[in-house]
XYZ file of N, CA and C in Angstrom:
804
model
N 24.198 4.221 7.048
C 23.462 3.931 5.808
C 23.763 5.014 4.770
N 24.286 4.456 3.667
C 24.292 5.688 2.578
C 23.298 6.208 1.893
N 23.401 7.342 1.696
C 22.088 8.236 1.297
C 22.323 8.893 -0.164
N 21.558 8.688 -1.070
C 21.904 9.474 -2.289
C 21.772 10.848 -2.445
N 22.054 11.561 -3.537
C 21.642 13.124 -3.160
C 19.863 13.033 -3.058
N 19.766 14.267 -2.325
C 18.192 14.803 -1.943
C 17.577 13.722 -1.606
N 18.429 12.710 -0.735
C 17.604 11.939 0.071
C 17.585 11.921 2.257
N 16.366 11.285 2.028
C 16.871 11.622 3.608
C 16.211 10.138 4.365
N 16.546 9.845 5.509
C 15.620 9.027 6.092
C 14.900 9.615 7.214
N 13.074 9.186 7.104
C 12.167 9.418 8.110
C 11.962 8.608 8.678
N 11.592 8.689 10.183
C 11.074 7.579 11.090
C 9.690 7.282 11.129
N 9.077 5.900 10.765
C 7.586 5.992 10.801
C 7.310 5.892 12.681
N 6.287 6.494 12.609
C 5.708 6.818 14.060
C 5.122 5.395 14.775
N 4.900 4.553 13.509
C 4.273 2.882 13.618
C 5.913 2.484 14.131
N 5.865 1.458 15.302
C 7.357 0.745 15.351
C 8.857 1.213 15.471
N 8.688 2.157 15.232
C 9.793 3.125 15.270
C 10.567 2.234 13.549
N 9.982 2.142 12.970
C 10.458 2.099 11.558
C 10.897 3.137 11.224
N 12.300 2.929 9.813
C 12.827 3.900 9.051
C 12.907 4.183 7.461
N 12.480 4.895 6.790
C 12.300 4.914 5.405
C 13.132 5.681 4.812
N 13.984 5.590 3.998
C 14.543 6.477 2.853
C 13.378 7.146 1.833
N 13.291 8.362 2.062
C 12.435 8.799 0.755
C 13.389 10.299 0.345
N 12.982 10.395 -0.981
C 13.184 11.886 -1.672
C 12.656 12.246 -2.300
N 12.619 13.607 -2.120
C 11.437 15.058 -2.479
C 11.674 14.588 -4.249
N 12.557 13.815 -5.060
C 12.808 14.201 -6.398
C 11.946 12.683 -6.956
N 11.240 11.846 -6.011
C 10.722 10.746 -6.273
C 8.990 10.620 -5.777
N 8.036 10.141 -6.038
C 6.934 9.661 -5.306
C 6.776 9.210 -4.154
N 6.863 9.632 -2.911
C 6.743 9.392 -1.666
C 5.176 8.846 -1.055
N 5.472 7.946 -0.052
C 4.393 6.994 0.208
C 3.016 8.342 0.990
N 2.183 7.970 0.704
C 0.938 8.771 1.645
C 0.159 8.168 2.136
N -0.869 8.161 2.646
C -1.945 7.649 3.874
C -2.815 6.764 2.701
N -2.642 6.154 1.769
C -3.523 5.276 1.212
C -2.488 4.021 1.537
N -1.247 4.327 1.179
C -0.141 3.088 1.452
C -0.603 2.321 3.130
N -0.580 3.471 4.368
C -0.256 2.960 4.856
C -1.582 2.402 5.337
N -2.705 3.282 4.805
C -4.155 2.614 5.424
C -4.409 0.990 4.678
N -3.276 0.733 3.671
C -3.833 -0.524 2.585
C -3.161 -1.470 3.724
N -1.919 -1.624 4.169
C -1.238 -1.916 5.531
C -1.628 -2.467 6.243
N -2.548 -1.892 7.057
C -3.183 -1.835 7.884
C -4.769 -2.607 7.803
N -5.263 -2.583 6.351
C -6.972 -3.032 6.168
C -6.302 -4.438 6.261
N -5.551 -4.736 5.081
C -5.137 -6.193 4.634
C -5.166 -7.070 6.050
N -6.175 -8.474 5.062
C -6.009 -9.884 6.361
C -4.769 -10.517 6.512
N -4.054 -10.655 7.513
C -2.382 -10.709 7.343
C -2.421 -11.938 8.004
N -1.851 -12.718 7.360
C -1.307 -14.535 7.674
C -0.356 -14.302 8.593
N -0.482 -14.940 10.150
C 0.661 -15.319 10.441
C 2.056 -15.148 9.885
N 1.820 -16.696 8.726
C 3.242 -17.247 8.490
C 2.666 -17.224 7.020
N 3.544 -17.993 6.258
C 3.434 -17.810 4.930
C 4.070 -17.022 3.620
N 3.436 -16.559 2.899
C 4.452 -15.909 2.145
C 3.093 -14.559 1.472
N 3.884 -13.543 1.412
C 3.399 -12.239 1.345
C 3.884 -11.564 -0.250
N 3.204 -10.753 -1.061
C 3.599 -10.261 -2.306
C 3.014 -8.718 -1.959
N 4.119 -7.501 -2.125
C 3.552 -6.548 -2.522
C 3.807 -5.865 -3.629
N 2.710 -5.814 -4.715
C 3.174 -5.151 -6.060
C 3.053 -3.629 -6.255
N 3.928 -3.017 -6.863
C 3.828 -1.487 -7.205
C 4.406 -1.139 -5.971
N 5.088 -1.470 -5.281
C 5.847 -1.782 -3.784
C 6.180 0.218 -3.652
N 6.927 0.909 -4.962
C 7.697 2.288 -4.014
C 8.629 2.005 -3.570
N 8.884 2.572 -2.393
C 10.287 2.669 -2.223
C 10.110 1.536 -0.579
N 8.836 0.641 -0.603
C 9.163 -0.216 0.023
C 8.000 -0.195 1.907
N 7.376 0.887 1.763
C 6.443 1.108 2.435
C 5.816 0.277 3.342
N 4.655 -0.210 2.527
C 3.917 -1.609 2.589
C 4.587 -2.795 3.065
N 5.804 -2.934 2.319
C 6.530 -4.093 3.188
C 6.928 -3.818 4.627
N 7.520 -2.513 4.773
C 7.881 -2.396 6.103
C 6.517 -2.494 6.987
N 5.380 -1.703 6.808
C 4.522 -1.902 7.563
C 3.892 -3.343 8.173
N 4.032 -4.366 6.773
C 3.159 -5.092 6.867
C 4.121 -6.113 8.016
N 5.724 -6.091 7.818
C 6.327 -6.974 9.208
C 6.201 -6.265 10.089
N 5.516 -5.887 10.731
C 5.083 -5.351 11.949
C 3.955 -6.154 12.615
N 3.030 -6.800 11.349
C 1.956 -7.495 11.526
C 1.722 -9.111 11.543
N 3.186 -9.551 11.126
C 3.347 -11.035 10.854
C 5.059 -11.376 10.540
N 4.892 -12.982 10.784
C 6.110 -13.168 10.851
C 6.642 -14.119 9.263
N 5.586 -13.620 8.202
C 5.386 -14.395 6.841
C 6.368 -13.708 5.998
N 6.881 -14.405 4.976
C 8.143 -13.903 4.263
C 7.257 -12.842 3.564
N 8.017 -11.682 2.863
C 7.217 -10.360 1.934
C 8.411 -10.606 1.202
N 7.592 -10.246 -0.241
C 8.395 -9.682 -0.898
C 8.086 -8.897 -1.961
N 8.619 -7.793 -2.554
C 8.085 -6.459 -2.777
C 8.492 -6.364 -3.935
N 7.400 -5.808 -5.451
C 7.743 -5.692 -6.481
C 7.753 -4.462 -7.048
N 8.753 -3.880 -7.251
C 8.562 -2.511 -8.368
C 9.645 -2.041 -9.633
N 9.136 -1.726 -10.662
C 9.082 -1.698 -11.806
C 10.777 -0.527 -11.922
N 10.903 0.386 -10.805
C 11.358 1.460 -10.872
C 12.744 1.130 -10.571
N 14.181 1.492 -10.768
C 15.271 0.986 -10.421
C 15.259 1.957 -9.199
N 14.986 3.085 -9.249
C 15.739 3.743 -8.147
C 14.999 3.715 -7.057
N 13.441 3.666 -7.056
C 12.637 3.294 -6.385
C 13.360 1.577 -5.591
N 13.119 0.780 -6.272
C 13.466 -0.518 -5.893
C 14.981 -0.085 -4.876
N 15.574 0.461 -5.137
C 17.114 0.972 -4.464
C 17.089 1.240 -3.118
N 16.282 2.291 -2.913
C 15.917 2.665 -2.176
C 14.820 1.696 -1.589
N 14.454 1.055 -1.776
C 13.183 0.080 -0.493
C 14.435 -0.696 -0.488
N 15.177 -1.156 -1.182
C 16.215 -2.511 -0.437
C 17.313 -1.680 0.412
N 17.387 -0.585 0.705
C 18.379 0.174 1.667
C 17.716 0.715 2.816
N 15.822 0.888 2.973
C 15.384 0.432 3.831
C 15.105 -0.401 4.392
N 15.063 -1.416 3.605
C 14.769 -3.324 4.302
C 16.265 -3.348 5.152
N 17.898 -2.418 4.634
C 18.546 -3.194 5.255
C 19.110 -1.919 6.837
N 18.404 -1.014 6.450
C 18.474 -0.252 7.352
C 17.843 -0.533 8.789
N 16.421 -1.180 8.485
C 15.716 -2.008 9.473
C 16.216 -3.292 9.715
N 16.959 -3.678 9.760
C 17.352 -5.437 9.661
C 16.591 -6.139 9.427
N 15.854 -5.918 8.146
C 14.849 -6.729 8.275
C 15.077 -8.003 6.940
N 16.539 -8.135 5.937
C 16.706 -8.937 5.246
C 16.331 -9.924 5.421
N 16.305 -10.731 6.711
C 15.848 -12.307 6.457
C 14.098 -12.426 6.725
N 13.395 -10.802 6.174
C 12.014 -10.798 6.576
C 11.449 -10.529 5.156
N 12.077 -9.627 4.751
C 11.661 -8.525 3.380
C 13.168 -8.420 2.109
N 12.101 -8.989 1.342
C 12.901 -9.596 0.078
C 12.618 -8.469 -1.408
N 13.449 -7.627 -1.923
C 12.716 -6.692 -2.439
C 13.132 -6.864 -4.211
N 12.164 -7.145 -5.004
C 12.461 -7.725 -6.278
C 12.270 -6.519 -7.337
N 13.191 -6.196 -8.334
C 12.855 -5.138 -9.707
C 12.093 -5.741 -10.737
N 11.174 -5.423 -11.051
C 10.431 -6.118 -12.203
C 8.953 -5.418 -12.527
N 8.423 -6.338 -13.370
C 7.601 -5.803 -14.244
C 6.133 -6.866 -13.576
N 5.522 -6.261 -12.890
C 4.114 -6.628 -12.018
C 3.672 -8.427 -13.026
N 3.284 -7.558 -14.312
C 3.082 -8.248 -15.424
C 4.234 -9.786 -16.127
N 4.885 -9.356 -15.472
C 6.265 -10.727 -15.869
C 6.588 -11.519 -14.516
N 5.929 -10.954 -13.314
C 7.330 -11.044 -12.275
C 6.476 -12.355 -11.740
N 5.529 -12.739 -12.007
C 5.506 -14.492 -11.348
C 6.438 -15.701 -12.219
N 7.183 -15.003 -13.096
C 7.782 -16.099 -14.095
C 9.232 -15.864 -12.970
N 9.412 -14.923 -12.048
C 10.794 -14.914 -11.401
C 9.946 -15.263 -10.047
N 8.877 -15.344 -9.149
C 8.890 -15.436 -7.869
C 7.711 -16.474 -7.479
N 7.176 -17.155 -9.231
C 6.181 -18.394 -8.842
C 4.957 -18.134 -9.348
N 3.911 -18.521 -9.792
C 2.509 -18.613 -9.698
C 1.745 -19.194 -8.374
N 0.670 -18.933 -7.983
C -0.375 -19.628 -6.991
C 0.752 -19.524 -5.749
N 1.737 -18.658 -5.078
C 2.647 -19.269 -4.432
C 2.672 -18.303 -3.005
N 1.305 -17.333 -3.189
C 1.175 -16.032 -1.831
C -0.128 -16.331 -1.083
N 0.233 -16.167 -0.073
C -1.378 -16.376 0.862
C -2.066 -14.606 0.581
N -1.390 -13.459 0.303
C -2.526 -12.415 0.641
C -1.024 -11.380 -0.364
N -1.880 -10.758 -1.454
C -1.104 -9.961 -2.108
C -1.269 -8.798 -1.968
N -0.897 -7.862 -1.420
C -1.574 -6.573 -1.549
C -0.832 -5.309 -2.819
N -1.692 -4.415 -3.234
C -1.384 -3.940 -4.037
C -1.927 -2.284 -4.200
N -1.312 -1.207 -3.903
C -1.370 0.230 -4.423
C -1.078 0.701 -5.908
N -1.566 0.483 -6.663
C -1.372 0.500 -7.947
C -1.622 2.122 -8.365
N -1.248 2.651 -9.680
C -1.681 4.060 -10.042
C -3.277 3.861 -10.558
N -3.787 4.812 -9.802
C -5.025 5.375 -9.901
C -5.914 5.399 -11.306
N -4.886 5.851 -12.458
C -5.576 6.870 -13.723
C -5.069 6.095 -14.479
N -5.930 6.037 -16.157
C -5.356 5.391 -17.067
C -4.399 6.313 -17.899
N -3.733 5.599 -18.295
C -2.068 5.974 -19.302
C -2.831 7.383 -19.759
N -3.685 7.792 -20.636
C -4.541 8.473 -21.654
C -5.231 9.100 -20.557
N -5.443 9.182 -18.993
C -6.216 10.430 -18.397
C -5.589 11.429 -17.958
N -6.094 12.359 -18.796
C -5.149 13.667 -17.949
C -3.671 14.161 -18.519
N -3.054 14.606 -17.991
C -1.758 14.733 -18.597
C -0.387 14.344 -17.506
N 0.239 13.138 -17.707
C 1.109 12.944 -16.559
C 1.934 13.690 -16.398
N 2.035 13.549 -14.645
C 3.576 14.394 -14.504
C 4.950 14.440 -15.378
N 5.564 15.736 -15.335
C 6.494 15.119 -15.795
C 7.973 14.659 -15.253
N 7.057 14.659 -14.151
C 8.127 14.078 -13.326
C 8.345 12.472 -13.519
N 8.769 11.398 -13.566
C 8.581 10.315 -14.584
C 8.170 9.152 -13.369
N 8.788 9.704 -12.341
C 8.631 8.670 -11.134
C 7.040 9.025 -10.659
N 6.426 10.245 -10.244
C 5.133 10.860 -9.819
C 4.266 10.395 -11.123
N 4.792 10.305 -12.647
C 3.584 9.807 -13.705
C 3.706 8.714 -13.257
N 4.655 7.100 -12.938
C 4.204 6.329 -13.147
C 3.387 5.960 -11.695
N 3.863 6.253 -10.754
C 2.889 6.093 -9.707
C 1.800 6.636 -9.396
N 1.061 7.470 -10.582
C -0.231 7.833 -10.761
C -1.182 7.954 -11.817
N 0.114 7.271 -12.826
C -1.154 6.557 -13.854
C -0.497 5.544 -14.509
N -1.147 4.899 -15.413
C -0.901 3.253 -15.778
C -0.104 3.293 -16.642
N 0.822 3.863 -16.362
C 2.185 3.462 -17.457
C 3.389 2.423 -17.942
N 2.617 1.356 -16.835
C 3.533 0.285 -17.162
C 2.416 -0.707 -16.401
N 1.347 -0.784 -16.918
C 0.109 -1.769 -16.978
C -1.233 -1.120 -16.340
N -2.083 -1.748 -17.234
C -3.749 -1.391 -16.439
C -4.227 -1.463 -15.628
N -5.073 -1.812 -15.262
C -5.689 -2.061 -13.598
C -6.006 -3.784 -14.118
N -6.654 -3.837 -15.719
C -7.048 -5.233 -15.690
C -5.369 -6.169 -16.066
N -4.494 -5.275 -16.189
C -2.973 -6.668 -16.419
C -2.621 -6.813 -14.628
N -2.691 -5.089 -13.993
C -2.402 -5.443 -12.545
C -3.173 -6.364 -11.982
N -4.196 -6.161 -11.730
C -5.198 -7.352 -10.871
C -5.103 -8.622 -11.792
N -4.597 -9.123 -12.800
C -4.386 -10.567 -13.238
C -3.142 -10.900 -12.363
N -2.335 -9.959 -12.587
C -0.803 -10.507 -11.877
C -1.160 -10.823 -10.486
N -2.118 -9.715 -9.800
C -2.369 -10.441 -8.479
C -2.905 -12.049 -8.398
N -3.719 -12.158 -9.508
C -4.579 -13.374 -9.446
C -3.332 -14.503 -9.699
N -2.497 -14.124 -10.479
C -0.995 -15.163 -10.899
C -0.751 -15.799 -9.345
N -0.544 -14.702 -8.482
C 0.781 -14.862 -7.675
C 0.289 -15.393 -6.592
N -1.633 -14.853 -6.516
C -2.160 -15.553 -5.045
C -2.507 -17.290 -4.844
N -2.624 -17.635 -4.028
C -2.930 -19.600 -4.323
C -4.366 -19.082 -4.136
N -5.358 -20.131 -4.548
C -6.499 -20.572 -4.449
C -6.847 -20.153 -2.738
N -7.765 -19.551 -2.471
C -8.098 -19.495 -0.537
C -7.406 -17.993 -0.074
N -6.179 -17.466 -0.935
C -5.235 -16.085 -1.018
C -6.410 -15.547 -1.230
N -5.596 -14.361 -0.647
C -6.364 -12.698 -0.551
C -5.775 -11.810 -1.035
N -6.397 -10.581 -1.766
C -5.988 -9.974 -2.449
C -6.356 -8.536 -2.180
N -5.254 -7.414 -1.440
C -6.017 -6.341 -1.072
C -5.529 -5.201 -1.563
N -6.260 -4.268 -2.124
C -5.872 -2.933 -2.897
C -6.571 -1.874 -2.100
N -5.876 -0.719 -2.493
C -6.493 0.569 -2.143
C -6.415 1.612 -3.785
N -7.886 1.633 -3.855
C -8.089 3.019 -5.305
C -8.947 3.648 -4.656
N -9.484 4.403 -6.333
C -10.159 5.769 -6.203
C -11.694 4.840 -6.106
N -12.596 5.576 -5.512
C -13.975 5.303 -5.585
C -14.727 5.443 -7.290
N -14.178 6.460 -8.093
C -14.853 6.895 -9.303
C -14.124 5.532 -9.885
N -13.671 4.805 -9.210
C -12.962 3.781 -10.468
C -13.640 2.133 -9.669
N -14.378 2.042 -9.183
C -14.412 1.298 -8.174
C -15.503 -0.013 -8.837
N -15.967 0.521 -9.971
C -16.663 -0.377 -11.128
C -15.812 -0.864 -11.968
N -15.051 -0.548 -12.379
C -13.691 -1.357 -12.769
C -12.645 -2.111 -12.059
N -12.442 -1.626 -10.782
C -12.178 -2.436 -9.835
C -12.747 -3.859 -9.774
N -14.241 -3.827 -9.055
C -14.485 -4.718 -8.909
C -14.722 -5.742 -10.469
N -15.311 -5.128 -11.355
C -14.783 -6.074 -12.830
C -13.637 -6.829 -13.170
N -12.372 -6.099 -12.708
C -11.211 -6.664 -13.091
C -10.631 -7.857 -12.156
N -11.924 -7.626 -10.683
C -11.520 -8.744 -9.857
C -11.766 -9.676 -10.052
N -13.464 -9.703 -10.572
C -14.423 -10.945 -10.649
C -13.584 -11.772 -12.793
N -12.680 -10.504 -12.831
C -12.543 -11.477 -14.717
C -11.218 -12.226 -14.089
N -10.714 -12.006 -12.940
C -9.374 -12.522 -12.577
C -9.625 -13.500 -11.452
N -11.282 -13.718 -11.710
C -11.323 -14.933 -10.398
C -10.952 -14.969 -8.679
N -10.847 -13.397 -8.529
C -11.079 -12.845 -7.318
C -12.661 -11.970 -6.607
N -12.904 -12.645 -6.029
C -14.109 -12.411 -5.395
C -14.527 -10.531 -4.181
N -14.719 -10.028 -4.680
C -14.710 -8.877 -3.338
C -15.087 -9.551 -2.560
N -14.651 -9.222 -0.654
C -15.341 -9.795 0.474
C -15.696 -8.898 1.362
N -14.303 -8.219 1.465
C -14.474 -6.475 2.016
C -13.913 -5.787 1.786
N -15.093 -4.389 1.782
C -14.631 -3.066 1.421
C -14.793 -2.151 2.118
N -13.952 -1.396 2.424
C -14.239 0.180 3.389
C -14.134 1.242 2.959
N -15.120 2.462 2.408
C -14.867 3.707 2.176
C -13.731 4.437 3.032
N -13.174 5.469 2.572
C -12.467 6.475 3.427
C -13.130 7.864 2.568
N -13.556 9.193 3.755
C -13.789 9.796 3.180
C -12.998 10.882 4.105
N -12.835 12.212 3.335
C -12.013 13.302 4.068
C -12.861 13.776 5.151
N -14.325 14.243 5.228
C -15.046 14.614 6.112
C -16.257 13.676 6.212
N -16.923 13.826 7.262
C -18.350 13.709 7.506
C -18.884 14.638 6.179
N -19.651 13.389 5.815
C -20.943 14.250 4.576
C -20.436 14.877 3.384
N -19.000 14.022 3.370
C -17.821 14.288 1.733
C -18.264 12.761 1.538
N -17.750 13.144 -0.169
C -18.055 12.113 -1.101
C -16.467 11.321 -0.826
N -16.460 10.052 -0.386
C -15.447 8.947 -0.282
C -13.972 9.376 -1.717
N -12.714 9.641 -1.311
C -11.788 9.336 -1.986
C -10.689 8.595 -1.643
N -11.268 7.591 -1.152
C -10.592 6.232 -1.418
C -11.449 5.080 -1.063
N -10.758 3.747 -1.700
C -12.184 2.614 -1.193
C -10.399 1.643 -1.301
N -10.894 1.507 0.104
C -10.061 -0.167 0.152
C -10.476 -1.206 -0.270
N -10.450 -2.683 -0.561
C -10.974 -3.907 -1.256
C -10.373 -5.121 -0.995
N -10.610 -5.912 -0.263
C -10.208 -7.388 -0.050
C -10.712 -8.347 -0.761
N -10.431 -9.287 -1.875
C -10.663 -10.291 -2.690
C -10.160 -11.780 -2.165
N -11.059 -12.556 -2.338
C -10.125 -14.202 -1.946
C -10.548 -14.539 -3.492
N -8.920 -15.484 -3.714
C -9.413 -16.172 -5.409
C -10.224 -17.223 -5.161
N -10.796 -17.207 -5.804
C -12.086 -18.550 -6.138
C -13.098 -18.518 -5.047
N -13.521 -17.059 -4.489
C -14.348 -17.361 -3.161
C -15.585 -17.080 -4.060
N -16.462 -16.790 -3.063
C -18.140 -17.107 -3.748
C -18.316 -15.920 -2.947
N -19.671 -15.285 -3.850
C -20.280 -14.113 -3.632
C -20.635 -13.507 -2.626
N -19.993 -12.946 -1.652
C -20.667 -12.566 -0.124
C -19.740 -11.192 0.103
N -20.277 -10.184 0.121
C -19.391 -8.872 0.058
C -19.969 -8.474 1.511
N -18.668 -7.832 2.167
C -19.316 -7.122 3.646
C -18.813 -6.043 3.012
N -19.324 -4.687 3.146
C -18.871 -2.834 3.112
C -18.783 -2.782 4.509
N -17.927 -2.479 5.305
C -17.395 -1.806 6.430
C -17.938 -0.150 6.542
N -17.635 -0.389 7.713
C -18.558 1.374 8.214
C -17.492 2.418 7.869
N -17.905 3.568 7.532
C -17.261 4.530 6.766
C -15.972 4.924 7.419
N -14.935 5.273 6.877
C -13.668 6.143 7.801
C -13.322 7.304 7.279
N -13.162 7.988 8.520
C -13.653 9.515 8.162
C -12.279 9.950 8.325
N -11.738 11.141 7.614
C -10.215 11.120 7.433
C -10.163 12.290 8.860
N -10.919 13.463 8.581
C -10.911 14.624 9.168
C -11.890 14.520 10.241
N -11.708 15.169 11.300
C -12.804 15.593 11.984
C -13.429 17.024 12.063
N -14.262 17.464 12.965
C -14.422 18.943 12.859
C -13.273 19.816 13.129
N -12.994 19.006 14.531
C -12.036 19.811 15.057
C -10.389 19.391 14.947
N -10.515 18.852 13.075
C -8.864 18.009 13.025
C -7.767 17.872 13.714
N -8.958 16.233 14.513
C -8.113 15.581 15.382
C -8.088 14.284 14.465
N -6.949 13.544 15.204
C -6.865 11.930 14.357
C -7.789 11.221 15.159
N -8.455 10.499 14.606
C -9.523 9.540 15.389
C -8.484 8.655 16.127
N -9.638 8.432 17.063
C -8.916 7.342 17.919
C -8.338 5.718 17.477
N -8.759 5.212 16.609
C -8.531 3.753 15.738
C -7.149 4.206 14.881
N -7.344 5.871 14.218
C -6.032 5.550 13.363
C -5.088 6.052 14.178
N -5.107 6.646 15.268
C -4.726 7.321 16.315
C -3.378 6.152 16.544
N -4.150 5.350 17.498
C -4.006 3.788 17.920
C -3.293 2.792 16.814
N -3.317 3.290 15.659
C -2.822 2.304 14.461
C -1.381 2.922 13.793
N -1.359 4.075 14.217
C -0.112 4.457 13.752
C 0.739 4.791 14.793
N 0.460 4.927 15.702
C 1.400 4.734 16.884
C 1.746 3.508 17.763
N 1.471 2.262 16.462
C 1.151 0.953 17.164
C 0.662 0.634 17.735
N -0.274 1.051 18.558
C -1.660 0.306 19.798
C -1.775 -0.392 19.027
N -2.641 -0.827 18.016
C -3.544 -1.235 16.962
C -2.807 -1.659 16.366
N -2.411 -3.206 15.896
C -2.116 -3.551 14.247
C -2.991 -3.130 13.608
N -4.077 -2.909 13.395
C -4.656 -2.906 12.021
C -6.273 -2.556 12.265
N -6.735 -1.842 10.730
C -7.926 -0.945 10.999
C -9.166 -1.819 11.502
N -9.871 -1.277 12.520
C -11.140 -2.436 12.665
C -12.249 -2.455 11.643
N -12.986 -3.868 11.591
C -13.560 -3.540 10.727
C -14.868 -3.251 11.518
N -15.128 -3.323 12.225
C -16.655 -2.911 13.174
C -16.625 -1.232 13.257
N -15.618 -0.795 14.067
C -15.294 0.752 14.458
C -15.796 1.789 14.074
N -16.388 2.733 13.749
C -16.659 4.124 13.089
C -16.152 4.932 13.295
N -15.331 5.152 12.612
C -14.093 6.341 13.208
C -14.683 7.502 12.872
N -14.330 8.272 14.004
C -14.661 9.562 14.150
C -14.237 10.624 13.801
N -12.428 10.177 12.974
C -12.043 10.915 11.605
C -10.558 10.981 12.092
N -9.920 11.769 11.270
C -8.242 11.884 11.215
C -8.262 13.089 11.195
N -6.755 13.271 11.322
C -6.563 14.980 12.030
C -6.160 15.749 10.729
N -4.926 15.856 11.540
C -3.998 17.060 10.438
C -3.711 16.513 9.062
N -3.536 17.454 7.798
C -3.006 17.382 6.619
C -1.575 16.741 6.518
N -0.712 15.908 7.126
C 0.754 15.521 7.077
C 0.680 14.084 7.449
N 1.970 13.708 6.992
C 2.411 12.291 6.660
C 2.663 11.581 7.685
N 3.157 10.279 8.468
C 2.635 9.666 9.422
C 4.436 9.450 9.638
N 5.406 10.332 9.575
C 6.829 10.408 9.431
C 7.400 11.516 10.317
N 8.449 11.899 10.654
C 8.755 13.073 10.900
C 10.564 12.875 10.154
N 11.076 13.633 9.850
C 12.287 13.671 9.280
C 13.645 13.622 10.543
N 14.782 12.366 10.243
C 15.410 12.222 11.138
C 17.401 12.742 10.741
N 17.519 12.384 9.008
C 18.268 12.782 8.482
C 18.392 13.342 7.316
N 18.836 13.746 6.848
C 18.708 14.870 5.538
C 20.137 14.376 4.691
């Protein structure tokens, strides 16, 4: 597999999957792969992941089903790199990886035409803060090439009627979240805090939407990132070393371990 400069490929610890990432780009972290993992995954069918990276989410999510994916991001070199991991994994006749604009891209891959879209979008609006200037780290952490309310419409484009729609954000944003679901005709059904410790304030909230469902929200029991004695709980333990497809929603995890990425480096 060819490698560009300052790139390398890591092995995910899930499947023995392989990723191209580089230190000079936005690299995937534990919200990608926990969104992965929450999402209700169809069998068969057809799969959309928007704000895709360098292709993450897709790899994870064929691990979990045998439904076509296909992965949208805005970024050329980003997009480059997830289609040289799709072909590094053999996974072409699984994972289909498209360049485009979240906001345009059902006019190239369909309207109403996904059973379950999932989506990691940037966190912060265009105007919070001051973006990186790194151009790949600004746009994957704030809204520089759409809002949260153009992203969550595009989800609403691409899912059919009965589709699910699952994101991972920030909790301080989590009133706009759910606004931008209910103006896009996606319903919350479930949500799970993640918080770093026992008795820390939640920084992250996962979110599952069905379009056109009716009002019935379950909150899932808290997931605790850290423990006292930073160990990985046993559920994410089990989920990233494949026991587990996917996070329970009953479980109370008893927290996550160490500060590092769910990878270890295989080539440079």
């Amino acid at each position: 597999m060819e490698l560009r400069d300052n790139e390398r490929i890591d092995r995910l610890y899930c499947r023995n999957l392989n990723i191209i990432q580089s230190r000079d780009v936005f690299r995937f972290s534990l919200d990608a792969v926990l969104l992965a993992r929450f999402a209700t995954v169809p069998k068969k069918g057809k799969i959309a992941d928007l704000c895709t990276g360098n292709g993450i989410v897709p790899l994870l999510l064929s691990t979990r089903t045998d439904a076509e994916i296909v992965g949208i991001e805005i970024q050329e070199r980003l997009t480059d790199m997830a289609k040289r991991s799709v072909r590094l994994n053999r996974l072409e006749n699984r994972i289909r990886i498209v360049c485009g604009d979240v906001r345009e891209i059902h006019r190239t891959v369909g309207c109403d035409e996904f059973d379950l879209v999932t989506v990691n979008p940037p966190y912060w609006p265009a105007k919070a803060g001051v973006p990186s200037a790194n151009r790949f780290v600004a746009s994957a952490r704030h809204e520089l090439h759409g809002s949260l309310d153009e992203i969550v419409a595009a989800c609403s484009r691409l899912v059919r009627s009965g589709g699910k729609v699952a994101m991972v954000h920030r909790p301080q944003r989590l009133a706009d979240v759910v606004a931008a679901l209910r103006s896009a005709r996606l319903e919350p059904k479930r949500m799970r805090f993640v918080h770093p410790r026992a008795g820390s304030d939640a920084n992250m909230v996962l979110v599952e939407a069905v379009k056109a469902g009716k009002p019935d929200l379950r909150v899932l029991p808290p997931l605790i990132v850290f423990t006292e004695d930073n160990r990985y709980s046993e559920e994410l333990q089990a989920v990233f070393e494949g026991r587990a497809q996917a996070l329970s929603d009953d479980a109370v995890s008893p927290g996550f371990g160490r500060d590092g990425f769910l990878f270890e480096e295989v080539e440079a």
